[in-house]
CSV table of C-alpha atoms in Angstrom, one decimal:
chain,number,residue,atom,x,y,z
A,1,UNK,CA,11.7,9.9,14.7
A,2,UNK,CA,10.9,6.6,14.6
A,3,UNK,CA,9.7,6.0,11.3
A,4,UNK,CA,13.4,6.8,10.0
A,5,UNK,CA,13.8,3.2,10.5
A,6,UNK,CA,10.8,2.5,8.2
A,7,UNK,CA,12.8,3.1,5.0
A,8,UNK,CA,12.7,6.8,2.8
A,9,UNK,CA,9.0,8.4,2.3
A,10,UNK,CA,7.1,7.4,-0.6
A,11,UNK,CA,6.5,10.4,-2.3
A,12,UNK,CA,3.8,10.3,-5.4
A,13,UNK,CA,2.6,13.2,-7.3
A,14,UNK,CA,-0.9,12.2,-7.6
A,15,UNK,CA,-1.2,12.5,-3.8
A,16,UNK,CA,0.6,15.8,-3.0
A,17,UNK,CA,-2.0,17.6,-4.9
A,18,UNK,CA,-5.0,18.1,-2.7
A,19,UNK,CA,-7.2,19.9,-5.3
A,20,UNK,CA,-7.3,17.2,-7.4
A,21,UNK,CA,-6.6,18.4,-10.5
A,22,UNK,CA,-3.4,16.0,-10.9
A,23,UNK,CA,-6.0,13.0,-10.6
A,24,UNK,CA,-8.2,15.3,-13.3
A,25,UNK,CA,-5.2,16.0,-15.5
A,26,UNK,CA,-4.4,12.5,-16.1
A,27,UNK,CA,-7.7,11.2,-17.0
A,28,UNK,CA,-9.2,9.8,-13.7
A,29,UNK,CA,-12.9,10.7,-13.1
A,30,UNK,CA,-12.9,11.0,-9.4
A,31,UNK,CA,-10.7,11.2,-5.9
A,32,UNK,CA,-8.4,8.3,-4.4
A,33,UNK,CA,-10.2,5.9,-2.3
A,34,UNK,CA,-7.2,5.8,0.2
A,35,UNK,CA,-5.1,8.9,-0.5
A,36,UNK,CA,-7.5,11.3,-0.8
A,37,UNK,CA,-7.7,14.5,2.3
A,38,UNK,CA,-11.3,13.1,2.9
A,39,UNK,CA,-11.0,9.6,2.4
A,40,UNK,CA,-13.0,7.2,5.3
A,41,UNK,CA,-9.7,5.6,5.8
A,42,UNK,CA,-6.5,7.8,4.4
A,43,UNK,CA,-2.8,6.6,4.4
A,44,UNK,CA,-1.0,9.7,5.6
A,45,UNK,CA,2.6,8.6,4.3
A,46,UNK,CA,4.1,5.6,3.1
A,47,UNK,CA,7.4,4.6,3.8
A,48,UNK,CA,9.4,2.2,1.7
A,49,UNK,CA,12.0,-0.1,2.5
A,50,UNK,CA,13.8,-1.8,-0.6
A,51,UNK,CA,14.5,-5.4,-0.7
A,52,UNK,CA,18.4,-7.1,-1.8
A,53,UNK,CA,17.6,-6.8,-5.4
A,54,UNK,CA,16.0,-8.8,-8.3
A,55,UNK,CA,17.9,-11.4,-9.7
A,56,UNK,CA,16.3,-13.6,-12.8
A,57,UNK,CA,18.1,-17.0,-14.0
A,58,UNK,CA,18.7,-16.6,-17.5
A,59,UNK,CA,16.8,-13.2,-18.7
A,60,UNK,CA,20.1,-11.2,-17.9
A,61,UNK,CA,18.3,-9.1,-15.5
A,62,UNK,CA,19.6,-8.0,-11.9
A,63,UNK,CA,18.9,-5.3,-9.7
A,64,UNK,CA,20.8,-3.7,-6.5
A,65,UNK,CA,17.1,-3.0,-4.6
A,66,UNK,CA,13.6,-4.1,-4.9
A,67,UNK,CA,12.4,-7.4,-5.6
A,68,UNK,CA,11.8,-10.0,-2.3
A,69,UNK,CA,12.1,-8.2,1.2
A,70,UNK,CA,10.9,-4.7,-0.2
A,71,UNK,CA,8.2,-3.6,2.5
A,72,UNK,CA,6.1,-0.7,2.8
A,73,UNK,CA,4.6,1.0,6.0
A,74,UNK,CA,2.1,3.3,5.9
A,75,UNK,CA,0.4,5.8,8.6
A,76,UNK,CA,-3.3,5.6,8.8
A,77,UNK,CA,-6.1,7.5,9.7
A,78,UNK,CA,-9.2,5.7,10.2
A,79,UNK,CA,-11.7,8.8,10.4
A,80,UNK,CA,-15.4,8.6,11.7
A,81,UNK,CA,-16.3,8.4,7.8
A,82,UNK,CA,-15.6,4.9,8.4
A,83,UNK,CA,-17.7,3.9,11.0
A,84,UNK,CA,-20.1,1.0,10.7
A,85,UNK,CA,-21.1,-0.4,13.8
A,86,UNK,CA,-21.0,2.1,16.6
A,87,UNK,CA,-17.8,3.4,17.3
A,88,UNK,CA,-16.2,0.7,15.1
A,89,UNK,CA,-14.7,0.7,11.5
A,90,UNK,CA,-16.5,-0.8,8.2
A,91,UNK,CA,-14.5,-4.0,7.7
A,92,UNK,CA,-14.8,-3.2,4.2
A,93,UNK,CA,-12.4,-0.2,5.3
A,94,UNK,CA,-10.0,-2.2,6.3
A,95,UNK,CA,-10.2,-4.8,2.9
A,96,UNK,CA,-9.5,-1.7,0.9
A,97,UNK,CA,-6.6,-0.5,3.0
A,98,UNK,CA,-4.9,-4.0,2.7
A,99,UNK,CA,-6.2,-3.6,-1.4
A,100,UNK,CA,-3.9,-0.9,-1.5
A,101,UNK,CA,-0.6,-1.1,0.7
A,102,UNK,CA,-0.6,-4.9,-1.2
A,103,UNK,CA,-0.8,-3.3,-5.2
A,104,UNK,CA,1.7,-0.2,-3.8
A,105,UNK,CA,4.6,-2.6,-2.5
A,106,UNK,CA,4.2,-4.2,-5.8
A,107,UNK,CA,4.7,-1.2,-7.7
A,108,UNK,CA,7.8,-0.8,-5.7
A,109,UNK,CA,9.5,-4.6,-7.1
A,110,UNK,CA,11.4,-3.1,-9.5
A,111,UNK,CA,13.4,-0.9,-6.8
A,112,UNK,CA,12.0,2.3,-8.3
A,113,UNK,CA,8.1,3.4,-7.7
A,114,UNK,CA,6.6,2.8,-10.9
A,115,UNK,CA,2.7,3.6,-10.0
A,116,UNK,CA,0.0,1.9,-12.5
A,117,UNK,CA,2.5,-1.0,-13.8
A,118,UNK,CA,0.3,-4.0,-12.4
A,119,UNK,CA,-3.2,-5.0,-11.4
A,120,UNK,CA,-3.8,-6.4,-8.3
A,121,UNK,CA,-5.9,-10.4,-9.1
A,122,UNK,CA,-6.5,-11.5,-5.7
A,123,UNK,CA,-6.7,-10.7,-2.1
A,124,UNK,CA,-7.5,-13.0,1.2
A,125,UNK,CA,-8.1,-11.0,4.3
A,126,UNK,CA,-8.7,-12.4,7.9
A,127,UNK,CA,-9.8,-9.3,10.3
A,128,UNK,CA,-8.9,-10.2,13.7
A,129,UNK,CA,-9.8,-7.0,16.1
A,130,UNK,CA,-12.3,-4.6,15.3
A,131,UNK,CA,-10.8,-0.6,14.8
A,132,UNK,CA,-12.2,2.2,16.7
A,133,UNK,CA,-13.4,5.2,14.7
A,134,UNK,CA,-10.5,8.0,14.7
A,135,UNK,CA,-7.8,5.3,15.0
A,136,UNK,CA,-4.2,6.0,14.1
A,137,UNK,CA,-2.4,2.7,13.0
A,138,UNK,CA,0.0,1.2,10.6
A,139,UNK,CA,-0.4,-0.9,7.6
A,140,UNK,CA,2.6,-3.0,6.3
A,141,UNK,CA,3.2,-5.2,3.4
A,142,UNK,CA,6.1,-7.0,2.4
A,143,UNK,CA,7.4,-8.7,-1.1
A,144,UNK,CA,7.7,-12.6,-0.5
A,145,UNK,CA,7.5,-14.4,-3.7
A,146,UNK,CA,8.4,-13.3,-7.3
A,147,UNK,CA,7.1,-15.5,-10.3
A,148,UNK,CA,8.0,-14.0,-13.9
A,149,UNK,CA,4.9,-11.4,-13.8
A,150,UNK,CA,3.6,-12.4,-10.2
A,151,UNK,CA,4.0,-10.6,-7.3
A,152,UNK,CA,2.8,-12.1,-4.2
A,153,UNK,CA,2.6,-9.9,-0.9
A,154,UNK,CA,1.9,-10.5,2.8
A,155,UNK,CA,0.1,-7.3,4.3
A,156,UNK,CA,-1.1,-6.1,8.3
A,157,UNK,CA,-3.1,-3.9,10.0
A,158,UNK,CA,-1.1,-3.4,13.4
A,159,UNK,CA,-1.7,-0.9,16.1
A,160,UNK,CA,1.4,0.7,17.6
A,161,UNK,CA,0.5,1.7,20.6
A,162,UNK,CA,-0.6,-1.7,21.7
A,163,UNK,CA,3.0,-4.1,21.2
A,164,UNK,CA,1.5,-4.2,17.5
A,165,UNK,CA,-1.6,-6.0,17.9
A,166,UNK,CA,-2.9,-7.3,14.9
A,167,UNK,CA,-6.2,-5.9,13.5
A,168,UNK,CA,-6.2,-7.4,10.1
A,169,UNK,CA,-3.9,-9.9,7.9
A,170,UNK,CA,-4.1,-10.3,4.1
A,171,UNK,CA,-2.1,-11.9,1.3
A,172,UNK,CA,-2.3,-11.3,-2.0
A,173,UNK,CA,-1.3,-11.3,-6.1
A,174,UNK,CA,-0.6,-8.6,-8.6
A,175,UNK,CA,0.1,-9.4,-12.3
A,176,UNK,CA,2.6,-6.7,-13.4
A,177,UNK,CA,2.1,-5.1,-16.6
A,178,UNK,CA,4.3,-7.1,-19.3
A,179,UNK,CA,8.2,-5.7,-19.5
A,180,UNK,CA,7.7,-4.6,-16.0
A,181,UNK,CA,9.9,-7.5,-14.5
A,182,UNK,CA,12.3,-9.6,-17.0
A,183,UNK,CA,10.4,-12.9,-18.0
A,184,UNK,CA,12.6,-16.1,-17.8
């Protein structure tokens, strides 16, 4: 399969239960904006390829995977519920998707999936091409820099059927919770 080169499928319990009981049981009040089965723009699957690892000078911490170079690729459906201009999706749906992938790739920085261990504090986006309603696209994100608790990420939304024509790009900054990364 084509997506085998994207890495291993990311499995998150909260996304697997369609009836919402996991989220309710764990304190959420609503449905997930990007992963719910009825979301206007929905990530169908995420795949992770971990980077070569984390080495923090003076902190005594080293891991053999994760860190800079970790990438997350997602298959995304922009449903008719995301429509704004006739036949095209709202730009906010693109920005919400970039926010999601930037946060989730940062949750992988340690070389394992550790959901909700940080907060996206900044996203800069540039919308390049409108997205037609009912499109199936790819979203990609890569960790580019780690500075203490700050994880920098680059992301894009592309169309694999059009030679990865770019619909949007973004950069983001995620601050990890204390204790997630070694602080030198």
